[in-house]
Coordinates of C-alpha atoms in Angstrom, one line a residue:
M16 CA 8.6 108.6 106.6
N17 CA 7.9 107.8 110.3
R18 CA 8.2 111.4 112.7
N19 CA 11.7 110.2 114.1
V20 CA 12.8 109.8 110.5
S21 CA 11.8 113.2 109.8
I22 CA 13.4 115.1 112.7
K23 CA 16.6 113.3 112.2
L24 CA 16.1 114.4 108.1
Y25 CA 15.8 117.8 109.0
L26 CA 19.2 117.8 111.8
S27 CA 21.1 116.2 109.6
I28 CA 19.8 118.8 107.2
I29 CA 20.7 121.4 109.6
A30 CA 23.7 120.0 110.6
T31 CA 25.2 119.8 107.2
G32 CA 24.1 123.3 106.3
L33 CA 25.8 124.8 109.1
M34 CA 29.2 124.0 107.9
V35 CA 27.9 125.1 104.6
F36 CA 27.0 128.0 106.1
C37 CA 30.0 128.9 107.6
G38 CA 32.7 128.1 104.8
V39 CA 30.2 130.3 102.3
L40 CA 29.9 133.3 105.0
I41 CA 33.6 133.9 105.1
E42 CA 34.2 133.7 101.2
T43 CA 32.4 137.6 101.1
A44 CA 32.8 138.4 105.0
M45 CA 37.0 138.5 103.6
N46 CA 35.8 140.6 100.9
V47 CA 35.0 143.5 103.6
T48 CA 38.0 142.9 105.4
F49 CA 41.0 143.6 102.1
P50 CA 41.0 147.2 102.6
K51 CA 42.7 146.3 106.5
L52 CA 44.6 143.2 105.6
M53 CA 46.0 144.5 102.5
T54 CA 47.5 147.3 105.1
Q55 CA 48.4 145.3 107.7
F56 CA 49.9 142.4 105.6
N57 CA 51.3 145.1 102.6
V58 CA 50.0 142.9 100.2
D59 CA 48.1 144.5 96.8
T60 CA 44.5 143.6 95.3
A61 CA 45.5 140.8 93.3
T62 CA 47.4 139.2 96.3
V63 CA 44.5 139.4 98.8
Q64 CA 41.9 138.3 96.7
W65 CA 43.7 134.8 97.0
L66 CA 41.9 134.2 100.5
T67 CA 38.4 134.0 98.2
T68 CA 40.0 132.7 95.2
G69 CA 42.7 130.5 96.9
Y70 CA 39.9 128.8 99.4
L71 CA 37.1 128.4 96.3
L72 CA 39.5 127.0 94.2
V73 CA 40.2 124.1 96.9
V74 CA 37.0 123.5 96.8
S75 CA 36.2 123.3 93.3
I76 CA 39.2 120.5 93.0
I77 CA 37.5 118.7 96.2
I78 CA 33.9 118.7 94.7
P79 CA 34.1 116.2 92.0
I80 CA 35.4 113.3 94.2
S81 CA 32.3 113.9 95.7
G82 CA 30.2 110.9 94.2
V83 CA 33.1 108.5 94.8
L84 CA 33.2 109.7 98.0
K85 CA 29.8 109.6 98.9
R86 CA 29.3 105.9 97.4
R87 CA 32.6 104.7 99.1
F88 CA 32.5 106.0 102.5
T89 CA 29.9 106.7 104.7
T90 CA 27.9 109.7 105.6
M91 CA 29.1 110.0 109.0
K92 CA 32.4 109.3 108.3
L93 CA 32.5 112.3 105.8
F94 CA 31.0 114.3 108.1
I95 CA 33.3 113.9 110.6
T96 CA 36.6 114.5 108.3
A97 CA 34.6 117.7 106.9
S98 CA 34.1 118.8 110.4
I99 CA 38.1 118.3 111.2
F100 CA 39.1 119.6 108.4
F101 CA 36.7 123.2 109.1
I102 CA 38.1 123.2 112.4
V103 CA 41.2 123.1 111.8
G104 CA 41.1 125.8 109.4
L105 CA 39.2 128.0 111.5
L106 CA 41.6 127.4 114.6
I107 CA 44.7 128.3 112.6
C108 CA 42.9 131.3 110.6
S109 CA 41.9 132.3 114.3
L110 CA 45.6 132.7 115.6
A111 CA 47.3 134.0 112.0
N112 CA 49.4 137.0 112.0
R113 CA 51.0 136.7 108.9
F114 CA 49.5 136.4 105.2
D115 CA 51.0 132.9 104.3
I116 CA 49.7 131.4 107.6
L117 CA 46.3 132.9 107.0
L118 CA 46.2 131.3 103.4
I119 CA 47.1 127.9 104.3
G120 CA 44.0 128.1 107.0
R121 CA 41.7 129.3 104.4
I122 CA 43.0 126.0 102.1
I123 CA 42.6 123.8 105.1
Q124 CA 39.1 125.0 105.7
G125 CA 38.1 124.6 101.4
V126 CA 38.9 121.2 102.3
G127 CA 35.8 120.9 104.8
T128 CA 33.5 123.1 102.8
G129 CA 34.1 120.5 99.8
I130 CA 33.3 117.6 101.6
A131 CA 30.6 119.1 103.2
L132 CA 28.6 121.3 100.0
P133 CA 27.8 118.0 98.0
L134 CA 27.0 116.4 101.3
M135 CA 24.3 118.1 101.8
F136 CA 22.3 117.8 99.2
N137 CA 22.9 114.3 98.8
I138 CA 21.3 113.9 101.8
I139 CA 18.1 115.2 100.1
L140 CA 17.9 114.0 97.4
E141 CA 18.5 110.1 98.7
Q142 CA 16.0 110.7 101.8
A143 CA 14.1 113.8 101.1
P144 CA 10.2 112.5 100.1
L145 CA 9.2 113.1 96.7
D146 CA 6.8 116.1 97.5
K147 CA 9.0 117.5 99.8
I148 CA 12.0 117.9 97.5
G149 CA 11.3 121.5 95.7
L150 CA 11.6 122.9 99.7
L151 CA 14.5 121.2 100.8
M152 CA 16.3 121.9 98.0
G153 CA 15.3 125.5 98.7
I154 CA 16.4 125.3 101.8
G155 CA 19.5 123.8 100.5
T156 CA 20.1 126.9 98.1
L157 CA 19.3 129.2 100.6
V158 CA 22.5 128.4 102.8
T159 CA 24.4 129.3 99.9
A160 CA 22.6 131.5 98.9
I161 CA 22.2 133.8 102.5
A162 CA 25.4 132.5 103.1
P163 CA 27.3 135.1 100.8
A164 CA 25.6 137.9 101.4
L165 CA 25.3 137.9 105.1
G166 CA 29.2 137.7 104.9
P167 CA 29.5 141.5 104.5
S168 CA 27.4 142.6 107.2
Y169 CA 29.3 139.5 109.5
G170 CA 32.8 140.6 108.7
G171 CA 32.3 144.3 108.7
F172 CA 30.8 144.2 112.0
L173 CA 34.0 142.1 113.4
I174 CA 36.9 144.1 111.2
G175 CA 35.8 147.0 113.7
I176 CA 36.9 145.0 117.0
N177 CA 39.0 142.0 115.5
W178 CA 38.9 140.4 112.4
H179 CA 40.2 137.6 114.1
L180 CA 36.7 136.6 115.1
I181 CA 35.0 136.0 111.8
F182 CA 37.1 132.6 112.4
G183 CA 37.0 132.6 115.8
I184 CA 32.9 132.7 116.5
L185 CA 32.2 130.2 113.4
L186 CA 34.4 127.6 115.8
V187 CA 31.3 127.9 118.6
I188 CA 29.0 127.3 115.4
M189 CA 30.6 124.2 114.0
V190 CA 30.8 122.7 117.5
I191 CA 26.5 123.1 117.6
A192 CA 26.7 121.5 113.9
L193 CA 29.5 118.5 115.0
I194 CA 26.8 118.0 118.1
M195 CA 23.6 117.8 115.8
G196 CA 25.4 115.8 113.2
L197 CA 26.8 112.6 115.4
A198 CA 23.1 112.7 116.9
S199 CA 20.8 112.4 113.8
I200 CA 22.9 111.5 110.4
R201 CA 22.3 108.4 109.3
Q202 CA 23.2 105.7 106.4
V203 CA 20.4 104.3 104.0
S204 CA 22.7 103.1 101.4
K205 CA 25.5 100.6 101.6
P206 CA 29.1 101.9 100.8
E207 CA 31.2 100.3 97.8
R208 CA 34.7 99.8 97.1
V209 CA 34.8 102.5 94.5
P210 CA 38.0 103.3 93.3
L211 CA 38.8 106.8 93.0
D212 CA 40.7 107.7 89.3
F213 CA 43.8 109.9 90.8
G214 CA 44.3 110.3 86.8
S215 CA 41.4 111.8 86.4
W216 CA 41.2 114.1 89.6
L217 CA 44.7 115.1 88.6
M218 CA 43.6 116.3 85.3
I219 CA 40.5 118.7 86.6
S220 CA 42.4 119.8 89.1
I221 CA 45.1 120.8 86.3
F222 CA 41.8 122.6 84.4
F223 CA 40.5 124.3 87.5
A224 CA 43.8 125.7 88.3
G225 CA 45.1 126.9 85.4
A226 CA 41.9 128.7 84.2
I227 CA 42.0 130.7 87.7
L228 CA 45.8 131.8 87.3
A229 CA 45.5 132.7 83.8
F230 CA 42.4 135.2 84.5
N231 CA 44.9 136.3 87.7
N232 CA 47.7 137.3 85.4
I233 CA 45.9 138.7 82.4
E234 CA 46.6 142.8 84.3
S235 CA 50.1 141.5 85.1
S236 CA 51.5 139.2 81.9
L237 CA 49.4 137.9 78.9
S238 CA 51.9 135.7 78.2
T239 CA 51.9 133.8 81.4
A240 CA 48.2 133.7 81.4
G241 CA 48.2 132.2 78.0
I242 CA 50.7 129.4 79.1
F243 CA 48.2 129.0 81.8
G244 CA 44.8 129.3 79.4
L245 CA 46.3 126.5 77.7
I246 CA 47.4 124.3 80.6
A247 CA 44.0 124.0 81.7
L248 CA 42.8 123.2 78.3
V249 CA 45.1 120.4 78.0
G250 CA 43.8 119.2 81.5
L251 CA 40.3 119.7 80.7
I252 CA 40.9 117.2 77.3
G253 CA 42.6 115.1 78.9
F254 CA 39.6 115.0 81.8
I255 CA 37.4 114.4 78.8
I256 CA 39.5 111.6 77.5
R257 CA 40.2 110.0 80.9
S258 CA 36.9 110.0 81.9
K259 CA 35.4 108.0 78.2
R260 CA 38.0 105.3 78.8
I261 CA 37.2 104.2 82.1
T262 CA 34.6 102.1 83.9
R263 CA 34.3 104.1 86.8
P264 CA 34.8 107.7 86.2
I265 CA 35.1 110.4 89.0
V266 CA 31.8 112.1 87.1
N267 CA 29.6 110.0 85.0
L268 CA 30.0 112.8 81.5
D269 CA 26.4 110.8 80.4
V270 CA 25.0 113.9 82.0
F271 CA 25.7 116.3 79.7
K272 CA 24.3 114.1 76.9
N273 CA 21.1 115.8 78.4
K274 CA 20.6 119.3 76.4
S275 CA 17.8 120.7 78.9
F276 CA 20.4 119.6 81.8
N277 CA 23.5 121.4 80.4
L278 CA 21.4 124.6 79.6
H279 CA 20.0 124.6 83.2
V280 CA 23.9 124.6 84.6
V281 CA 25.4 127.3 82.3
S282 CA 22.4 129.2 83.8
F283 CA 23.5 128.4 87.0
V284 CA 27.1 129.3 86.5
M285 CA 26.0 132.8 85.3
F286 CA 23.7 133.4 88.1
Q287 CA 27.1 132.3 90.7
I288 CA 29.6 134.6 88.6
M289 CA 27.3 137.6 89.2
N290 CA 26.4 136.5 93.4
V291 CA 29.9 136.7 93.7
G292 CA 30.6 139.5 91.4
A293 CA 28.1 141.9 93.0
A294 CA 29.3 140.7 96.2
F295 CA 33.1 141.6 95.4
V296 CA 32.5 144.7 94.4
L297 CA 29.3 146.5 96.4
P298 CA 31.6 146.1 99.9
N299 CA 35.2 147.8 98.5
Y300 CA 32.8 150.0 96.3
L301 CA 31.3 151.4 99.6
Q302 CA 34.4 152.2 101.4
I303 CA 36.6 153.3 98.2
V304 CA 33.8 155.2 96.8
A305 CA 31.2 156.2 98.9
H306 CA 33.6 156.4 102.1
T307 CA 31.5 154.1 104.3
S308 CA 33.1 152.3 107.1
S309 CA 33.1 148.8 106.8
L310 CA 30.5 148.4 109.6
T311 CA 27.9 150.9 107.4
A312 CA 28.7 148.5 104.2
G313 CA 28.1 145.2 105.2
L314 CA 24.9 146.7 107.4
L315 CA 23.8 148.3 103.4
L316 CA 23.9 144.8 101.8
L317 CA 21.9 142.9 104.8
P318 CA 18.5 143.5 103.7
G319 CA 18.7 142.1 100.4
A320 CA 20.3 138.8 101.9
A321 CA 17.6 138.5 104.3
L322 CA 15.0 139.2 101.8
G323 CA 17.4 136.7 99.4
A324 CA 17.5 133.7 102.3
I325 CA 13.6 134.3 102.7
L326 CA 12.4 133.4 99.2
A327 CA 14.5 130.5 98.5
P328 CA 12.4 128.0 100.1
I329 CA 9.7 129.8 99.1
S330 CA 10.6 129.3 95.5
G331 CA 11.2 126.0 96.5
T332 CA 7.6 125.3 97.3
I333 CA 6.7 127.4 94.1
Y334 CA 8.3 124.9 91.9
D335 CA 6.6 122.1 94.2
R336 CA 3.3 122.9 93.4
L337 CA 3.7 124.7 89.7
G338 CA 6.8 124.2 88.4
A339 CA 10.3 125.8 87.4
G340 CA 8.8 128.7 84.8
K341 CA 7.6 131.3 87.2
P342 CA 9.9 131.2 90.0
I343 CA 12.8 131.1 87.5
M344 CA 11.5 134.2 85.3
I345 CA 10.6 136.7 88.5
G346 CA 14.2 135.9 89.8
L347 CA 15.7 137.0 86.5
F348 CA 13.6 139.8 85.9
F349 CA 14.5 141.1 89.5
Q350 CA 18.3 140.2 89.2
T351 CA 18.3 142.1 85.4
I352 CA 16.7 145.3 87.3
G353 CA 18.8 145.4 90.0
I354 CA 22.2 145.2 87.7
I355 CA 21.1 147.6 85.4
L356 CA 20.5 150.2 88.6
L357 CA 23.6 149.3 89.8
M358 CA 25.4 150.1 86.5
V359 CA 23.9 153.1 85.8
E360 CA 24.6 154.4 89.5
A361 CA 27.9 153.4 89.8
L362 CA 29.6 156.7 88.6
S363 CA 26.9 158.7 91.3
A364 CA 29.3 157.3 94.7
N365 CA 25.6 157.3 96.5
P366 CA 24.8 154.2 99.1
I367 CA 21.8 154.0 98.3
P368 CA 21.8 152.7 95.0
P369 CA 23.9 149.8 96.3
L370 CA 21.3 149.1 98.9
I371 CA 18.5 148.8 96.5
G372 CA 20.5 147.2 93.1
Y373 CA 22.2 144.6 95.9
I374 CA 18.3 143.8 97.5
L375 CA 16.9 143.0 93.8
M376 CA 19.7 141.1 93.0
M377 CA 18.9 138.9 95.8
L378 CA 15.1 138.7 95.3
G379 CA 16.3 137.1 91.8
T380 CA 18.6 134.7 93.6
G381 CA 16.2 133.7 96.2
F382 CA 13.6 133.1 93.4
G383 CA 15.8 131.3 90.9
M384 CA 19.0 129.2 92.1
S385 CA 17.2 126.9 94.2
T386 CA 15.0 126.1 91.2
I387 CA 17.5 126.1 88.6
I388 CA 19.4 123.5 91.0
T389 CA 16.3 121.0 91.3
N390 CA 14.6 121.2 87.8
G391 CA 18.0 120.9 86.4
L392 CA 18.6 117.6 88.4
A393 CA 14.8 116.7 87.5
Q394 CA 16.0 116.5 83.7
V395 CA 18.4 113.3 84.0
P396 CA 17.6 109.5 85.2
S397 CA 17.6 109.2 89.4
S398 CA 20.8 107.3 89.2
Q399 CA 22.7 110.5 87.7
N400 CA 21.6 112.6 91.0
V401 CA 24.7 112.5 92.2
D402 CA 26.9 113.2 89.6
G403 CA 24.6 115.8 88.5
N404 CA 25.3 117.4 92.1
A405 CA 28.5 116.9 91.5
V406 CA 28.7 119.0 89.0
F407 CA 26.0 121.5 89.9
N408 CA 28.3 122.1 93.2
T409 CA 31.7 122.0 91.0
L410 CA 30.9 124.6 89.2
Q411 CA 29.3 126.5 91.7
Q412 CA 32.4 127.3 93.5
F413 CA 34.6 127.2 90.4
A414 CA 32.3 130.3 89.0
G415 CA 32.4 131.8 92.0
A416 CA 36.6 131.1 92.1
L417 CA 36.1 132.4 88.2
G418 CA 33.7 135.2 89.5
T419 CA 36.1 137.0 91.8
A420 CA 38.9 136.4 89.9
I421 CA 37.2 138.1 86.8
V422 CA 35.7 140.8 88.5
A423 CA 38.8 141.6 90.5
L424 CA 40.5 142.0 87.1
V425 CA 37.8 144.5 85.5
V426 CA 37.9 146.7 88.9
A427 CA 41.7 146.9 88.9
L428 CA 42.2 147.5 84.9
A429 CA 40.4 150.7 85.7
Q430 CA 41.8 151.6 88.9
V431 CA 44.9 154.6 89.2
S432 CA 46.6 155.5 92.3
T433 CA 46.3 159.1 91.9
D434 CA 42.2 159.3 91.5
Y435 CA 41.6 155.9 92.9
A436 CA 37.7 157.1 94.4
H437 CA 37.1 157.7 91.1
T438 CA 38.3 155.0 89.0
T439 CA 37.3 152.4 91.5
A440 CA 33.8 153.6 90.7
L441 CA 34.6 153.5 86.9
G442 CA 35.8 150.0 87.3
A443 CA 32.6 148.9 89.3
Q444 CA 30.6 150.2 86.1
H445 CA 33.0 148.0 83.7
A446 CA 32.0 144.8 86.2
F447 CA 28.8 145.6 86.2
L448 CA 28.3 145.9 82.4
L449 CA 29.9 142.9 82.4
L450 CA 27.3 141.0 84.3
L451 CA 25.0 142.3 82.5
I452 CA 26.3 140.9 79.4
L453 CA 25.8 137.5 81.6
Q454 CA 22.5 138.0 82.4
V455 CA 21.6 138.2 78.7
V456 CA 23.4 134.9 78.3
N457 CA 21.7 133.4 81.2
I458 CA 18.0 134.0 80.1
S459 CA 19.1 132.9 76.6
C460 CA 20.3 130.2 78.2
I461 CA 17.7 129.2 80.9
M462 CA 14.5 129.7 78.3
L463 CA 16.0 127.5 75.8
G464 CA 16.6 124.6 79.0
L465 CA 12.6 125.3 79.6
R466 CA 12.1 124.7 76.4
F467 CA 14.2 121.9 75.9
G468 CA 13.0 120.2 79.0
K469 CA 9.3 120.6 78.6
T470 CA 9.8 118.6 75.6
T471 CA 11.4 116.1 77.1
A472 CA 8.9 115.4 79.7
N473 CA 6.2 115.7 76.8
E474 CA 7.9 113.0 75.0
A475 CA 8.4 110.6 78.0
D476 CA 4.9 111.0 78.6

């Protein structure tokens, strides 16, 4: 790889990364604004959280077809399309004065992020030299890890001025990203006339929508939740059956024949649920229970975000040199301690434990998430990397939507209007207990995944 190509590769990663950064940043930046938006638009917690859940749901629906889009269209066309959707969505939200208009803008942004997120990782997987894969995947994951962590600080700072600026300022970043992408993105593979199977896409969309709606309706109506859950199950079964019967499925399900890959995916989903869950609970906890301002709530989460960002590429370098086991286990250790601290201290109404607990959780994220993706993709043939990447990115967003819905439900079930602060603290404690249970599942899965991966590698040798 010559010097000019290398520079263009880094610039293209930065350009797509900036777009992904903006998309993921707003997910948690909006969480800080929820108390204010609930008052301004006269909506409840279950309704306002659709600004995050609806966005993530759209992203989850778009990402599964990323493999088809990547094979069918040039990288530049996909980048420009994603940029247009995202910029239009930002403009709508910057000017919105009604909740439904704001939600429409968020959904349009979701289309842009759904295209951009797998595009960034596909550029890395397709163009990066083998000895830099871990580092560059770490940088890519840094974007998806630091952005939600910085979101509360970013939103908390701007909510005191004007919440519309949360979207308006990102327009400037998007223009910079667009210019960089136009100058650097290159095509290394020839596009193919790959058909998009709309039947499969419809089935997977029904599954995602049904699952999210099921969780969102548990509090209000168990029967309605059950109906949506059944619809989700029908969608999933339909998707699997159809994918096995057609020659060019939107995602090659053969990637799931690898046990180690599957276990890495489950672990990654657990990581994402915990990250998004904590990012949803803590800003609201700090404002409602600890009685901090939105700005203070954001600033208290900033140190954890910074440390997580620093460690993501470092963990990639460790992976390149020492393998996956060490960074992943270090990450799991820190994250577990952080969750336990948050759970034990939830009723104290003290803002210091959330500060320390979130730092520990983000240390875990910085060490673990990028390594899990990179090592998971290493378990499948290179010909299945695009499909494996689509699986990770799709489930990351779906897990984010699912995690937000589940945690919001757990907190809402505990809340009582007559003692709102205390019952919110109790709901937060229940949420962290749930995350601790998921962490046990996470640890079990990744330990088995690493063992099966080593066994597979030894057999291959």
